């Protein structure tokens, strides 16, 4: 066997060590050093994670109620005379202004009636002129003792009859003018007009019962109708300021064109404008109305909504960053840290969004809990981390 000289210590004499044994010693020392290095690297690999403690504040609690949108004012456009529709002066679905001409109905018969009524007025006025002159002449003759008192009274009676006949003729003329005016159908209010229910050339018989031609919706003034249970109504009404409180003057409403209204639909804001004076005995709900504050140009009567109505308040609500909350098949959860700085999967029950970035947590954590601020950060349940406490 080949012998190699090897000095193992500065104070010791040289020893002769077999080469195979020397290789084993080197391997042992190298493995031991590697294990120590790996442990040091693992210690260095503990990741830093931003954590925060919840914010505690008073929070308004909202409940969702299905709703529908309607115009605060709408009016039917009607035909009040008989005749053929000669013209339609608007585009269906367009915005029309109050007093704008919408339809023209054939007016020949009504123009003829006006002419006849006007002739009757002229005839009655002429008869009244004669009656006035005759009465004045008899008064002069009576003063000269040329006629009797009875003749004067008869002249006065004729004069009064002529005055009444003139008033009647004038009233008849006014009535005929009104009917003639109905041949020009105008918008009763401003707003968006529906499709026409009659075509040009169609005959309408509106003299006895008005015939609906179209409907105008004032989409600049929209209200949302909804109902809430009487129990929740009572809680909301117990607010010290009642329904005049500021939270009822600006609350969110989600609006959609389909019945399936979700939170991804556009959000508007509304002001409470009406509460029914009684409870519906069949359903136990109270009817409510709210005026859309700024409807813009996209909303239309008949759309669907979901009212987020404030029903109560929490005085010491626990709030976390909304971005810190994750969702899986089991529901909402947070990653929190225990006293050993290990990550803990923590299911939570959440509530309303607060100031756009914070979320109310109803159950699952306490004000002293430390939670990981970013939901998508790569941490695992049970993993040890190095926490970095950040502002709320």
Short mmCIF file of C-alpha atoms in Angstrom, two decimals, residues 109-323:
data_model
loop_
_atom_site.label_atom_id
_atom_site.label_comp_id
_atom_site.label_asym_id
_atom_site.label_seq_id
_atom_site.Cartn_x
_atom_site.Cartn_y
_atom_site.Cartn_z
CA UNK A 109 -113.79 69.04 -42.19
CA UNK A 110 -112.57 70.97 -39.16
CA UNK A 111 -111.50 73.96 -41.24
CA UNK A 112 -115.00 73.98 -42.75
CA UNK A 113 -116.56 73.84 -39.27
CA UNK A 114 -114.40 76.76 -38.16
CA UNK A 115 -115.54 78.80 -41.15
CA UNK A 116 -119.19 78.09 -40.37
CA UNK A 117 -118.69 78.95 -36.71
CA UNK A 118 -116.97 82.17 -37.64
CA UNK A 119 -119.93 83.10 -39.88
CA UNK A 120 -122.29 82.43 -36.96
CA UNK A 121 -120.24 84.81 -34.82
CA UNK A 122 -120.48 87.53 -37.45
CA UNK A 123 -124.24 87.01 -37.76
CA UNK A 124 -124.70 87.14 -33.99
CA UNK A 125 -122.58 90.28 -33.75
CA UNK A 126 -124.68 91.94 -36.45
CA UNK A 127 -127.89 91.06 -34.64
CA UNK A 128 -126.44 92.46 -31.43
CA UNK A 129 -125.52 95.72 -33.18
CA UNK A 130 -129.13 96.05 -34.40
CA UNK A 131 -130.50 95.19 -30.95
CA UNK A 132 -128.30 97.83 -29.31
CA UNK A 133 -129.37 100.51 -31.76
CA UNK A 134 -133.04 99.57 -31.47
CA UNK A 135 -132.89 99.68 -27.69
CA UNK A 136 -131.17 103.06 -27.74
CA UNK A 137 -133.78 104.48 -30.13
CA UNK A 138 -136.68 103.28 -28.01
CA UNK A 139 -135.10 104.81 -24.92
CA UNK A 140 -135.02 108.20 -26.68
CA UNK A 141 -138.62 107.74 -27.85
CA UNK A 142 -139.68 106.79 -24.35
CA UNK A 143 -138.11 109.97 -23.05
CA UNK A 144 -140.26 111.89 -25.54
CA UNK A 145 -143.30 109.91 -24.41
CA UNK A 146 -143.57 108.41 -27.92
CA UNK A 147 -143.44 104.70 -26.92
CA UNK A 148 -144.58 102.71 -23.95
CA UNK A 149 -142.49 101.21 -21.18
CA UNK A 150 -143.40 97.73 -22.43
CA UNK A 151 -141.82 98.43 -25.82
CA UNK A 152 -138.59 99.51 -24.13
CA UNK A 153 -138.54 96.32 -22.03
CA UNK A 154 -139.04 94.21 -25.13
CA UNK A 155 -136.12 95.97 -26.85
CA UNK A 156 -133.94 95.36 -23.79
CA UNK A 157 -134.87 91.66 -23.83
CA UNK A 158 -133.96 91.41 -27.51
CA UNK A 159 -130.63 93.07 -26.81
CA UNK A 160 -129.80 90.59 -24.06
CA UNK A 161 -130.77 87.66 -26.27
CA UNK A 162 -128.49 88.98 -29.00
CA UNK A 163 -125.61 89.25 -26.48
CA UNK A 164 -126.18 85.66 -25.38
CA UNK A 165 -126.34 84.49 -28.99
CA UNK A 166 -123.00 86.16 -29.68
CA UNK A 167 -121.38 84.53 -26.66
CA UNK A 168 -122.71 81.15 -27.75
CA UNK A 169 -121.43 81.63 -31.29
CA UNK A 170 -118.02 82.68 -29.99
CA UNK A 171 -117.86 79.60 -27.76
CA UNK A 172 -118.77 77.37 -30.71
CA UNK A 173 -116.03 79.01 -32.78
CA UNK A 174 -113.50 78.43 -29.98
CA UNK A 175 -114.52 74.76 -29.77
CA UNK A 176 -114.10 74.31 -33.50
CA UNK A 177 -110.72 76.02 -33.37
CA UNK A 178 -109.63 73.63 -30.64
CA UNK A 179 -110.68 70.64 -32.74
CA UNK A 180 -108.85 72.11 -35.71
CA UNK A 181 -105.79 72.51 -33.48
CA UNK A 182 -105.97 68.82 -32.59
CA UNK A 183 -105.26 68.05 -36.24
CA UNK A 184 -101.69 69.15 -35.48
CA UNK A 185 -100.54 66.71 -32.79
CA UNK A 186 -97.68 68.12 -30.69
CA UNK A 187 -95.44 66.71 -27.96
CA UNK A 188 -96.94 67.16 -24.47
CA UNK A 189 -93.50 66.88 -22.81
CA UNK A 190 -89.84 66.70 -23.84
CA UNK A 191 -88.17 63.31 -24.02
CA UNK A 192 -87.48 60.27 -26.17
CA UNK A 193 -90.43 59.13 -28.25
CA UNK A 194 -91.41 55.52 -28.83
CA UNK A 195 -92.25 53.85 -32.12
CA UNK A 196 -95.45 55.08 -33.74
CA UNK A 197 -98.50 52.87 -33.23
CA UNK A 198 -100.11 54.11 -36.47
CA UNK A 199 -98.84 54.52 -39.99
CA UNK A 200 -99.16 57.49 -42.30
CA UNK A 201 -102.40 57.07 -44.24
CA UNK A 202 -104.19 55.29 -41.41
CA UNK A 203 -107.58 56.56 -40.20
CA UNK A 204 -107.94 57.35 -36.51
CA UNK A 205 -111.20 57.90 -34.69
CA UNK A 206 -110.20 59.91 -31.64
CA UNK A 207 -113.19 62.23 -31.38
CA UNK A 208 -115.01 60.05 -28.81
CA UNK A 209 -112.10 58.18 -27.21
CA UNK A 210 -108.53 59.46 -27.75
CA UNK A 211 -106.31 57.08 -29.75
CA UNK A 212 -102.75 56.48 -28.53
CA UNK A 213 -100.21 57.23 -31.25
CA UNK A 214 -96.89 57.01 -29.32
CA UNK A 215 -95.37 57.56 -25.87
CA UNK A 216 -92.73 60.06 -24.78
CA UNK A 217 -90.31 59.19 -21.96
CA UNK A 218 -88.39 61.86 -20.10
CA UNK A 219 -85.11 59.95 -19.67
CA UNK A 220 -83.44 63.02 -18.18
CA UNK A 221 -85.48 62.38 -15.04
CA UNK A 222 -85.40 58.69 -14.16
CA UNK A 223 -86.48 56.94 -10.98
CA UNK A 224 -85.69 53.45 -9.76
CA UNK A 225 -88.50 51.50 -8.08
CA UNK A 226 -87.78 48.85 -5.45
CA UNK A 227 -89.22 47.36 -2.27
CA UNK A 228 -87.64 46.38 1.03
CA UNK A 229 -88.94 44.12 3.83
CA UNK A 230 -90.75 45.96 6.61
CA UNK A 231 -88.22 44.71 9.19
CA UNK A 232 -85.29 46.27 7.32
CA UNK A 233 -87.33 49.39 6.61
CA UNK A 234 -87.86 49.83 10.34
CA UNK A 235 -84.12 49.51 11.02
CA UNK A 236 -83.29 52.07 8.34
CA UNK A 237 -86.01 54.43 9.58
CA UNK A 238 -84.52 54.33 13.08
CA UNK A 239 -81.56 56.39 11.87
CA UNK A 240 -81.43 59.52 14.08
CA UNK A 241 -81.82 61.70 10.98
CA UNK A 242 -84.42 59.43 9.43
CA UNK A 243 -84.44 59.04 5.67
CA UNK A 244 -83.10 62.56 5.38
CA UNK A 245 -79.65 61.30 6.42
CA UNK A 246 -76.85 61.79 3.91
CA UNK A 247 -76.49 58.05 3.23
CA UNK A 248 -79.98 58.08 1.69
CA UNK A 249 -79.13 61.02 -0.57
CA UNK A 250 -76.42 59.19 -2.50
CA UNK A 251 -76.40 55.40 -2.65
CA UNK A 252 -75.32 53.08 -5.50
CA UNK A 253 -77.59 51.47 -8.08
CA UNK A 254 -76.31 48.90 -10.57
CA UNK A 255 -78.17 49.19 -13.91
CA UNK A 256 -78.43 46.60 -16.68
CA UNK A 257 -80.49 46.09 -19.84
CA UNK A 258 -81.13 42.44 -18.87
CA UNK A 259 -82.72 40.93 -15.76
CA UNK A 260 -79.37 39.35 -14.82
CA UNK A 261 -77.88 42.35 -13.04
CA UNK A 262 -74.39 41.74 -11.66
CA UNK A 263 -71.78 43.94 -10.04
CA UNK A 264 -69.93 44.31 -13.35
CA UNK A 265 -72.82 46.38 -14.75
CA UNK A 266 -72.54 50.20 -14.72
CA UNK A 267 -73.02 51.81 -11.31
CA UNK A 268 -75.04 55.01 -10.87
CA UNK A 269 -76.15 56.84 -7.76
CA UNK A 270 -79.62 57.72 -6.55
CA UNK A 271 -81.40 59.92 -4.01
CA UNK A 272 -84.33 58.48 -2.06
CA UNK A 273 -87.48 60.33 -3.11
CA UNK A 274 -90.45 58.28 -1.89
CA UNK A 275 -91.45 55.75 0.74
CA UNK A 276 -94.91 54.20 0.65
CA UNK A 277 -97.07 55.19 3.66
CA UNK A 278 -98.10 51.58 4.26
CA UNK A 279 -96.84 48.00 4.14
CA UNK A 280 -98.09 45.73 1.37
CA UNK A 281 -100.12 43.17 3.39
CA UNK A 282 -99.62 40.41 0.82
CA UNK A 283 -95.81 40.60 0.72
CA UNK A 284 -94.78 42.50 3.84
CA UNK A 285 -92.64 44.99 1.90
CA UNK A 286 -92.54 48.76 1.65
CA UNK A 287 -92.42 50.32 -1.82
CA UNK A 288 -89.62 52.85 -2.37
CA UNK A 289 -88.51 55.18 -5.15
CA UNK A 290 -85.20 56.92 -5.75
CA UNK A 291 -84.21 59.52 -8.33
CA UNK A 292 -81.11 58.79 -10.42
CA UNK A 293 -78.75 61.69 -9.74
CA UNK A 294 -76.90 61.78 -13.08
CA UNK A 295 -78.51 59.40 -15.60
CA UNK A 296 -76.36 60.50 -18.54
CA UNK A 297 -77.49 59.40 -21.99
CA UNK A 298 -77.30 55.59 -21.78
CA UNK A 299 -80.15 54.86 -19.39
CA UNK A 300 -83.68 54.17 -20.59
CA UNK A 301 -86.99 53.53 -18.89
CA UNK A 302 -87.66 49.81 -18.48
CA UNK A 303 -84.06 48.81 -17.71
CA UNK A 304 -83.31 46.59 -14.73
CA UNK A 305 -81.44 47.56 -11.61
CA UNK A 306 -80.04 46.38 -8.29
CA UNK A 307 -80.28 48.94 -5.51
CA UNK A 308 -77.57 48.81 -2.85
CA UNK A 309 -79.60 50.37 -0.07
CA UNK A 310 -78.09 51.32 3.32
CA UNK A 311 -80.01 49.47 6.03
CA UNK A 312 -77.74 49.70 9.12
CA UNK A 313 -74.28 50.64 10.42
CA UNK A 314 -71.42 48.82 12.18
CA UNK A 315 -69.64 51.02 14.72
CA UNK A 316 -66.37 49.00 14.88
CA UNK A 317 -66.09 47.32 11.53
CA UNK A 318 -62.92 45.36 10.70
CA UNK A 319 -61.55 46.46 7.32
CA UNK A 320 -58.79 44.92 5.19
CA UNK A 321 -57.43 45.72 1.77
CA UNK A 322 -59.80 44.28 -0.80
CA UNK A 323 -56.80 43.20 -2.90
#
